[in-house]
Amino acid sequence: MVFLLIARFSLRFSLRPTKLSMTSPSSQINELRSVDRELLMAMRSGDAFGIGDLTEQLGVTATAIRQRIERLLESGLIEREKIVAGRGRPTFQYRLTVRGHRRAGANPAELAEAMWQEILAIPDPKIRQQLLSSVANRLGRQFATQVDQDQSFESRMIKLSEMLTDRQITTEISHAGDLPVLDICACPYPSLTDTSDERAMCRLEEEMISEALGRPVHLSSCRLDGDHCCQFAATGEPSESAN
């Protein structure tokens, strides 16, 4: 939740870039309150819970539980089931959605870092590069399914920027002449980035973004070189569908 690049190009712009900062209302949903996370943790067993069950487990009032539930329902982290028994008033039970289970699970950072180091340790460079490219393309396709490839290149980049922001990767859009440039000013995976000549994570990001946008991009500026931001700019001539 959360690799990338090949070539290094040095772009010098005669005009000062105009930047568009990407923020999205849905990104706020990712910021769980501690009390809401506590409720998710209490529901990790996968069972269905009533208000009374959760009140007893957490030692808070029913009103407090209902407020948390409403926020989590809106976020799509839990789902509600109506229970009708006899002539009495129906009751509701709640359980985690697939997304809720993911948010309530253990932090995968250590696992991701261990897997990344094992990939880099593969002795055969061809196999290592094939695996990195496969990971990059898979990640890129996940973004590409939510990007309208019939839109302009700039519109696609803006959409990708919004999705990255939703995943806690702060991005901006600047311009080099007529072309948009994706700026990432804080490395999303600092513990996985190395300063060696290979820069596997940088290459991975480059391939991922290219796959997501349906057009090749390259890393034109890099923080590892002392630049202010990592910038991804289009390379080559656009195809007819990329206009």
mmCIF file with all atom_site columns, C-alpha atoms in Angstrom, residues 41-178:
data_model
loop_
_atom_site.group_PDB
_atom_site.id
_atom_site.type_symbol
_atom_site.label_atom_id
_atom_site.label_alt_id
_atom_site.label_comp_id
_atom_site.label_asym_id
_atom_site.label_entity_id
_atom_site.label_seq_id
_atom_site.pdbx_PDB_ins_code
_atom_site.Cartn_x
_atom_site.Cartn_y
_atom_site.Cartn_z
_atom_site.occupancy
_atom_site.B_iso_or_equiv
_atom_site.pdbx_formal_charge
_atom_site.auth_seq_id
_atom_site.auth_comp_id
_atom_site.auth_asym_id
_atom_site.auth_atom_id
_atom_site.pdbx_PDB_model_num
ATOM 1   C CA . MET A 1 41  ? -9.820  -4.808  15.538  1.00 0.00 ? 41  MET A CA 1
ATOM 2   C CA . ALA A 1 42  ? -12.679 -6.017  17.739  1.00 0.00 ? 42  ALA A CA 1
ATOM 3   C CA . MET A 1 43  ? -14.436 -7.414  14.652  1.00 0.00 ? 43  MET A CA 1
ATOM 4   C CA . ARG A 1 44  ? -11.449 -9.227  13.112  1.00 0.00 ? 44  ARG A CA 1
ATOM 5   C CA . SER A 1 45  ? -12.815 -12.697 13.892  1.00 0.00 ? 45  SER A CA 1
ATOM 6   C CA . GLY A 1 46  ? -15.180 -12.416 10.925  1.00 0.00 ? 46  GLY A CA 1
ATOM 7   C CA . ASP A 1 47  ? -18.279 -13.008 13.042  1.00 0.00 ? 47  ASP A CA 1
ATOM 8   C CA . ALA A 1 48  ? -21.355 -10.790 12.866  1.00 0.00 ? 48  ALA A CA 1
ATOM 9   C CA . PHE A 1 49  ? -21.715 -8.381  15.788  1.00 0.00 ? 49  PHE A CA 1
ATOM 10  C CA . GLY A 1 50  ? -24.660 -6.501  17.204  1.00 0.00 ? 50  GLY A CA 1
ATOM 11  C CA . ILE A 1 51  ? -24.479 -3.116  18.891  1.00 0.00 ? 51  ILE A CA 1
ATOM 12  C CA . GLY A 1 52  ? -24.740 -4.803  22.288  1.00 0.00 ? 52  GLY A CA 1
ATOM 13  C CA . ASP A 1 53  ? -21.844 -7.152  21.527  1.00 0.00 ? 53  ASP A CA 1
ATOM 14  C CA . LEU A 1 54  ? -19.572 -4.275  20.586  1.00 0.00 ? 54  LEU A CA 1
ATOM 15  C CA . THR A 1 55  ? -20.672 -2.151  23.536  1.00 0.00 ? 55  THR A CA 1
ATOM 16  C CA . GLU A 1 56  ? -19.740 -4.965  25.902  1.00 0.00 ? 56  GLU A CA 1
ATOM 17  C CA . GLN A 1 57  ? -16.404 -5.663  24.212  1.00 0.00 ? 57  GLN A CA 1
ATOM 18  C CA . LEU A 1 58  ? -15.219 -2.071  24.064  1.00 0.00 ? 58  LEU A CA 1
ATOM 19  C CA . GLY A 1 59  ? -16.817 -0.734  27.229  1.00 0.00 ? 59  GLY A CA 1
ATOM 20  C CA . VAL A 1 60  ? -18.350 2.343   25.590  1.00 0.00 ? 60  VAL A CA 1
ATOM 21  C CA . THR A 1 61  ? -21.905 3.555   25.093  1.00 0.00 ? 61  THR A CA 1
ATOM 22  C CA . ALA A 1 62  ? -24.216 2.335   22.347  1.00 0.00 ? 62  ALA A CA 1
ATOM 23  C CA . THR A 1 63  ? -24.285 5.870   20.948  1.00 0.00 ? 63  THR A CA 1
ATOM 24  C CA . ALA A 1 64  ? -20.497 5.875   20.577  1.00 0.00 ? 64  ALA A CA 1
ATOM 25  C CA . ILE A 1 65  ? -20.619 2.492   18.825  1.00 0.00 ? 65  ILE A CA 1
ATOM 26  C CA . ARG A 1 66  ? -23.303 3.710   16.413  1.00 0.00 ? 66  ARG A CA 1
ATOM 27  C CA . GLN A 1 67  ? -21.249 6.776   15.516  1.00 0.00 ? 67  GLN A CA 1
ATOM 28  C CA . ARG A 1 68  ? -18.219 4.629   14.728  1.00 0.00 ? 68  ARG A CA 1
ATOM 29  C CA . ILE A 1 69  ? -20.337 2.191   12.732  1.00 0.00 ? 69  ILE A CA 1
ATOM 30  C CA . GLU A 1 70  ? -21.792 4.967   10.585  1.00 0.00 ? 70  GLU A CA 1
ATOM 31  C CA . ARG A 1 71  ? -18.308 6.198   9.692   1.00 0.00 ? 71  ARG A CA 1
ATOM 32  C CA . LEU A 1 72  ? -17.094 2.697   8.863   1.00 0.00 ? 72  LEU A CA 1
ATOM 33  C CA . LEU A 1 73  ? -20.196 1.932   6.787   1.00 0.00 ? 73  LEU A CA 1
ATOM 34  C CA . GLU A 1 74  ? -19.578 5.099   4.793   1.00 0.00 ? 74  GLU A CA 1
ATOM 35  C CA . SER A 1 75  ? -15.966 4.048   4.273   1.00 0.00 ? 75  SER A CA 1
ATOM 36  C CA . GLY A 1 76  ? -17.002 0.605   3.034   1.00 0.00 ? 76  GLY A CA 1
ATOM 37  C CA . LEU A 1 77  ? -15.059 -1.150  5.795   1.00 0.00 ? 77  LEU A CA 1
ATOM 38  C CA . ILE A 1 78  ? -18.059 -2.878  7.369   1.00 0.00 ? 78  ILE A CA 1
ATOM 39  C CA . GLU A 1 79  ? -21.437 -4.060  6.094   1.00 0.00 ? 79  GLU A CA 1
ATOM 40  C CA . ARG A 1 80  ? -24.836 -4.258  7.750   1.00 0.00 ? 80  ARG A CA 1
ATOM 41  C CA . GLU A 1 81  ? -27.279 -7.174  7.779   1.00 0.00 ? 81  GLU A CA 1
ATOM 42  C CA . LYS A 1 82  ? -30.912 -6.805  8.790   1.00 0.00 ? 82  LYS A CA 1
ATOM 43  C CA . ILE A 1 83  ? -32.205 -9.526  11.121  1.00 0.00 ? 83  ILE A CA 1
ATOM 44  C CA . VAL A 1 84  ? -35.975 -10.058 11.346  1.00 0.00 ? 84  VAL A CA 1
ATOM 45  C CA . ALA A 1 85  ? -37.259 -12.367 14.078  1.00 0.00 ? 85  ALA A CA 1
ATOM 46  C CA . GLY A 1 86  ? -41.001 -12.699 14.631  1.00 0.00 ? 86  GLY A CA 1
ATOM 47  C CA . ARG A 1 87  ? -43.080 -9.568  15.035  1.00 0.00 ? 87  ARG A CA 1
ATOM 48  C CA . GLY A 1 88  ? -40.540 -7.572  16.968  1.00 0.00 ? 88  GLY A CA 1
ATOM 49  C CA . ARG A 1 89  ? -38.491 -4.737  15.598  1.00 0.00 ? 89  ARG A CA 1
ATOM 50  C CA . PRO A 1 90  ? -35.708 -5.853  13.255  1.00 0.00 ? 90  PRO A CA 1
ATOM 51  C CA . THR A 1 91  ? -32.154 -5.639  14.500  1.00 0.00 ? 91  THR A CA 1
ATOM 52  C CA . PHE A 1 92  ? -28.902 -5.180  12.656  1.00 0.00 ? 92  PHE A CA 1
ATOM 53  C CA . GLN A 1 93  ? -25.647 -7.065  12.745  1.00 0.00 ? 93  GLN A CA 1
ATOM 54  C CA . TYR A 1 94  ? -22.343 -5.908  11.357  1.00 0.00 ? 94  TYR A CA 1
ATOM 55  C CA . ARG A 1 95  ? -19.278 -7.618  9.931   1.00 0.00 ? 95  ARG A CA 1
ATOM 56  C CA . LEU A 1 96  ? -16.088 -6.582  8.185   1.00 0.00 ? 96  LEU A CA 1
ATOM 57  C CA . THR A 1 97  ? -15.977 -6.323  4.410   1.00 0.00 ? 97  THR A CA 1
ATOM 58  C CA . VAL A 1 98  ? -12.962 -7.625  2.482   1.00 0.00 ? 98  VAL A CA 1
ATOM 59  C CA . ARG A 1 99  ? -11.583 -4.096  2.548   1.00 0.00 ? 99  ARG A CA 1
ATOM 60  C CA . GLY A 1 100 ? -12.227 -3.918  6.276   1.00 0.00 ? 100 GLY A CA 1
ATOM 61  C CA . HIS A 1 101 ? -10.272 -7.128  6.883   1.00 0.00 ? 101 HIS A CA 1
ATOM 62  C CA . ARG A 1 102 ? -7.355  -5.637  4.975   1.00 0.00 ? 102 ARG A CA 1
ATOM 63  C CA . ARG A 1 103 ? -7.403  -2.469  7.063   1.00 0.00 ? 103 ARG A CA 1
ATOM 64  C CA . ALA A 1 104 ? -7.676  -4.458  10.293  1.00 0.00 ? 104 ALA A CA 1
ATOM 65  C CA . GLY A 1 105 ? -4.850  -6.814  9.387   1.00 0.00 ? 105 GLY A CA 1
ATOM 66  C CA . ALA A 1 106 ? -1.235  -6.653  10.489  1.00 0.00 ? 106 ALA A CA 1
ATOM 67  C CA . ASN A 1 107 ? 1.065   -4.069  8.932   1.00 0.00 ? 107 ASN A CA 1
ATOM 68  C CA . PRO A 1 108 ? 2.607   -5.780  5.857   1.00 0.00 ? 108 PRO A CA 1
ATOM 69  C CA . ALA A 1 109 ? 5.626   -3.459  5.715   1.00 0.00 ? 109 ALA A CA 1
ATOM 70  C CA . GLU A 1 110 ? 8.111   -5.969  7.149   1.00 0.00 ? 110 GLU A CA 1
ATOM 71  C CA . LEU A 1 111 ? 6.867   -8.711  4.817   1.00 0.00 ? 111 LEU A CA 1
ATOM 72  C CA . ALA A 1 112 ? 7.062   -6.390  1.795   1.00 0.00 ? 112 ALA A CA 1
ATOM 73  C CA . GLU A 1 113 ? 10.596  -5.310  2.670   1.00 0.00 ? 113 GLU A CA 1
ATOM 74  C CA . ALA A 1 114 ? 11.763  -8.912  3.127   1.00 0.00 ? 114 ALA A CA 1
ATOM 75  C CA . MET A 1 115 ? 10.244  -9.930  -0.221  1.00 0.00 ? 115 MET A CA 1
ATOM 76  C CA . TRP A 1 116 ? 11.830  -6.919  -1.921  1.00 0.00 ? 116 TRP A CA 1
ATOM 77  C CA . GLN A 1 117 ? 15.291  -7.744  -0.586  1.00 0.00 ? 117 GLN A CA 1
ATOM 78  C CA . GLU A 1 118 ? 14.922  -11.357 -1.739  1.00 0.00 ? 118 GLU A CA 1
ATOM 79  C CA . ILE A 1 119 ? 14.001  -10.185 -5.243  1.00 0.00 ? 119 ILE A CA 1
ATOM 80  C CA . LEU A 1 120 ? 17.096  -7.978  -5.387  1.00 0.00 ? 120 LEU A CA 1
ATOM 81  C CA . ALA A 1 121 ? 19.223  -10.902 -4.178  1.00 0.00 ? 121 ALA A CA 1
ATOM 82  C CA . ILE A 1 122 ? 18.306  -13.096 -7.177  1.00 0.00 ? 122 ILE A CA 1
ATOM 83  C CA . PRO A 1 123 ? 21.709  -13.715 -8.816  1.00 0.00 ? 123 PRO A CA 1
ATOM 84  C CA . ASP A 1 124 ? 20.494  -13.979 -12.417 1.00 0.00 ? 124 ASP A CA 1
ATOM 85  C CA . PRO A 1 125 ? 19.983  -10.370 -13.636 1.00 0.00 ? 125 PRO A CA 1
ATOM 86  C CA . LYS A 1 126 ? 17.621  -11.442 -16.424 1.00 0.00 ? 126 LYS A CA 1
ATOM 87  C CA . ILE A 1 127 ? 15.318  -13.324 -14.064 1.00 0.00 ? 127 ILE A CA 1
ATOM 88  C CA . ARG A 1 128 ? 15.511  -10.491 -11.536 1.00 0.00 ? 128 ARG A CA 1
ATOM 89  C CA . GLN A 1 129 ? 14.535  -7.905  -14.158 1.00 0.00 ? 129 GLN A CA 1
ATOM 90  C CA . GLN A 1 130 ? 11.690  -10.081 -15.472 1.00 0.00 ? 130 GLN A CA 1
ATOM 91  C CA . LEU A 1 131 ? 10.281  -10.402 -11.973 1.00 0.00 ? 131 LEU A CA 1
ATOM 92  C CA . LEU A 1 132 ? 10.558  -6.660  -11.299 1.00 0.00 ? 132 LEU A CA 1
ATOM 93  C CA . SER A 1 133 ? 8.861   -5.895  -14.611 1.00 0.00 ? 133 SER A CA 1
ATOM 94  C CA . SER A 1 134 ? 6.058   -8.335  -13.818 1.00 0.00 ? 134 SER A CA 1
ATOM 95  C CA . VAL A 1 135 ? 5.458   -6.652  -10.455 1.00 0.00 ? 135 VAL A CA 1
ATOM 96  C CA . ALA A 1 136 ? 5.503   -3.198  -12.064 1.00 0.00 ? 136 ALA A CA 1
ATOM 97  C CA . ASN A 1 137 ? 3.101   -4.208  -14.821 1.00 0.00 ? 137 ASN A CA 1
ATOM 98  C CA . ARG A 1 138 ? 0.697   -5.835  -12.383 1.00 0.00 ? 138 ARG A CA 1
ATOM 99  C CA . LEU A 1 139 ? 0.607   -2.691  -10.235 1.00 0.00 ? 139 LEU A CA 1
ATOM 100 C CA . GLY A 1 140 ? 0.220   -0.525  -13.321 1.00 0.00 ? 140 GLY A CA 1
ATOM 101 C CA . ARG A 1 141 ? -2.696  -2.586  -14.633 1.00 0.00 ? 141 ARG A CA 1
ATOM 102 C CA . GLN A 1 142 ? -4.513  -2.157  -11.332 1.00 0.00 ? 142 GLN A CA 1
ATOM 103 C CA . PHE A 1 143 ? -4.391  1.604   -11.849 1.00 0.00 ? 143 PHE A CA 1
ATOM 104 C CA . ALA A 1 144 ? -5.074  1.370   -15.594 1.00 0.00 ? 144 ALA A CA 1
ATOM 105 C CA . THR A 1 145 ? -8.453  -0.289  -15.020 1.00 0.00 ? 145 THR A CA 1
ATOM 106 C CA . GLN A 1 146 ? -9.608  2.959   -13.386 1.00 0.00 ? 146 GLN A CA 1
ATOM 107 C CA . VAL A 1 147 ? -8.137  5.273   -16.019 1.00 0.00 ? 147 VAL A CA 1
ATOM 108 C CA . ASP A 1 148 ? -10.076 6.070   -19.204 1.00 0.00 ? 148 ASP A CA 1
ATOM 109 C CA . GLN A 1 149 ? -7.466  5.433   -21.889 1.00 0.00 ? 149 GLN A CA 1
ATOM 110 C CA . ASP A 1 150 ? -9.556  7.417   -24.410 1.00 0.00 ? 150 ASP A CA 1
ATOM 111 C CA . GLN A 1 151 ? -8.957  10.620  -22.458 1.00 0.00 ? 151 GLN A CA 1
ATOM 112 C CA . SER A 1 152 ? -6.039  12.963  -23.073 1.00 0.00 ? 152 SER A CA 1
ATOM 113 C CA . PHE A 1 153 ? -2.643  12.116  -21.619 1.00 0.00 ? 153 PHE A CA 1
ATOM 114 C CA . GLU A 1 154 ? -2.934  14.980  -19.132 1.00 0.00 ? 154 GLU A CA 1
ATOM 115 C CA . SER A 1 155 ? -6.389  13.814  -17.987 1.00 0.00 ? 155 SER A CA 1
ATOM 116 C CA . ARG A 1 156 ? -5.034  10.314  -17.461 1.00 0.00 ? 156 ARG A CA 1
ATOM 117 C CA . MET A 1 157 ? -2.108  11.663  -15.460 1.00 0.00 ? 157 MET A CA 1
ATOM 118 C CA . ILE A 1 158 ? -4.437  13.764  -13.281 1.00 0.00 ? 158 ILE A CA 1
ATOM 119 C CA . LYS A 1 159 ? -6.573  10.686  -12.599 1.00 0.00 ? 159 LYS A CA 1
ATOM 120 C CA . LEU A 1 160 ? -3.494  8.637   -11.686 1.00 0.00 ? 160 LEU A CA 1
ATOM 121 C CA . SER A 1 161 ? -2.310  11.446  -9.413  1.00 0.00 ? 161 SER A CA 1
ATOM 122 C CA . GLU A 1 162 ? -5.646  11.385  -7.587  1.00 0.00 ? 162 GLU A CA 1
ATOM 123 C CA . MET A 1 163 ? -5.433  7.611   -7.102  1.00 0.00 ? 163 MET A CA 1
ATOM 124 C CA . LEU A 1 164 ? -1.877  7.833   -5.781  1.00 0.00 ? 164 LEU A CA 1
ATOM 125 C CA . THR A 1 165 ? -2.958  10.553  -3.358  1.00 0.00 ? 165 THR A CA 1
ATOM 126 C CA . ASP A 1 166 ? -5.718  8.236   -2.123  1.00 0.00 ? 166 ASP A CA 1
ATOM 127 C CA . ARG A 1 167 ? -2.931  5.769   -1.294  1.00 0.00 ? 167 ARG A CA 1
ATOM 128 C CA . GLN A 1 168 ? -0.991  8.319   0.771   1.00 0.00 ? 168 GLN A CA 1
ATOM 129 C CA . ILE A 1 169 ? 1.450   9.110   -2.057  1.00 0.00 ? 169 ILE A CA 1
ATOM 130 C CA . THR A 1 170 ? 1.435   12.903  -2.377  1.00 0.00 ? 170 THR A CA 1
ATOM 131 C CA . THR A 1 171 ? 1.742   14.046  -5.978  1.00 0.00 ? 171 THR A CA 1
ATOM 132 C CA . GLU A 1 172 ? 1.603   17.218  -8.041  1.00 0.00 ? 172 GLU A CA 1
ATOM 133 C CA . ILE A 1 173 ? 1.214   17.945  -11.736 1.00 0.00 ? 173 ILE A CA 1
ATOM 134 C CA . SER A 1 174 ? 3.633   20.412  -13.345 1.00 0.00 ? 174 SER A CA 1
ATOM 135 C CA . HIS A 1 175 ? 4.338   21.115  -17.008 1.00 0.00 ? 175 HIS A CA 1
ATOM 136 C CA . ALA A 1 176 ? 7.369   20.917  -19.290 1.00 0.00 ? 176 ALA A CA 1
ATOM 137 C CA . GLY A 1 177 ? 6.223   22.912  -22.274 1.00 0.00 ? 177 GLY A CA 1
ATOM 138 C CA . ASP A 1 178 ? 2.906   21.451  -23.389 1.00 0.00 ? 178 ASP A CA 1
#
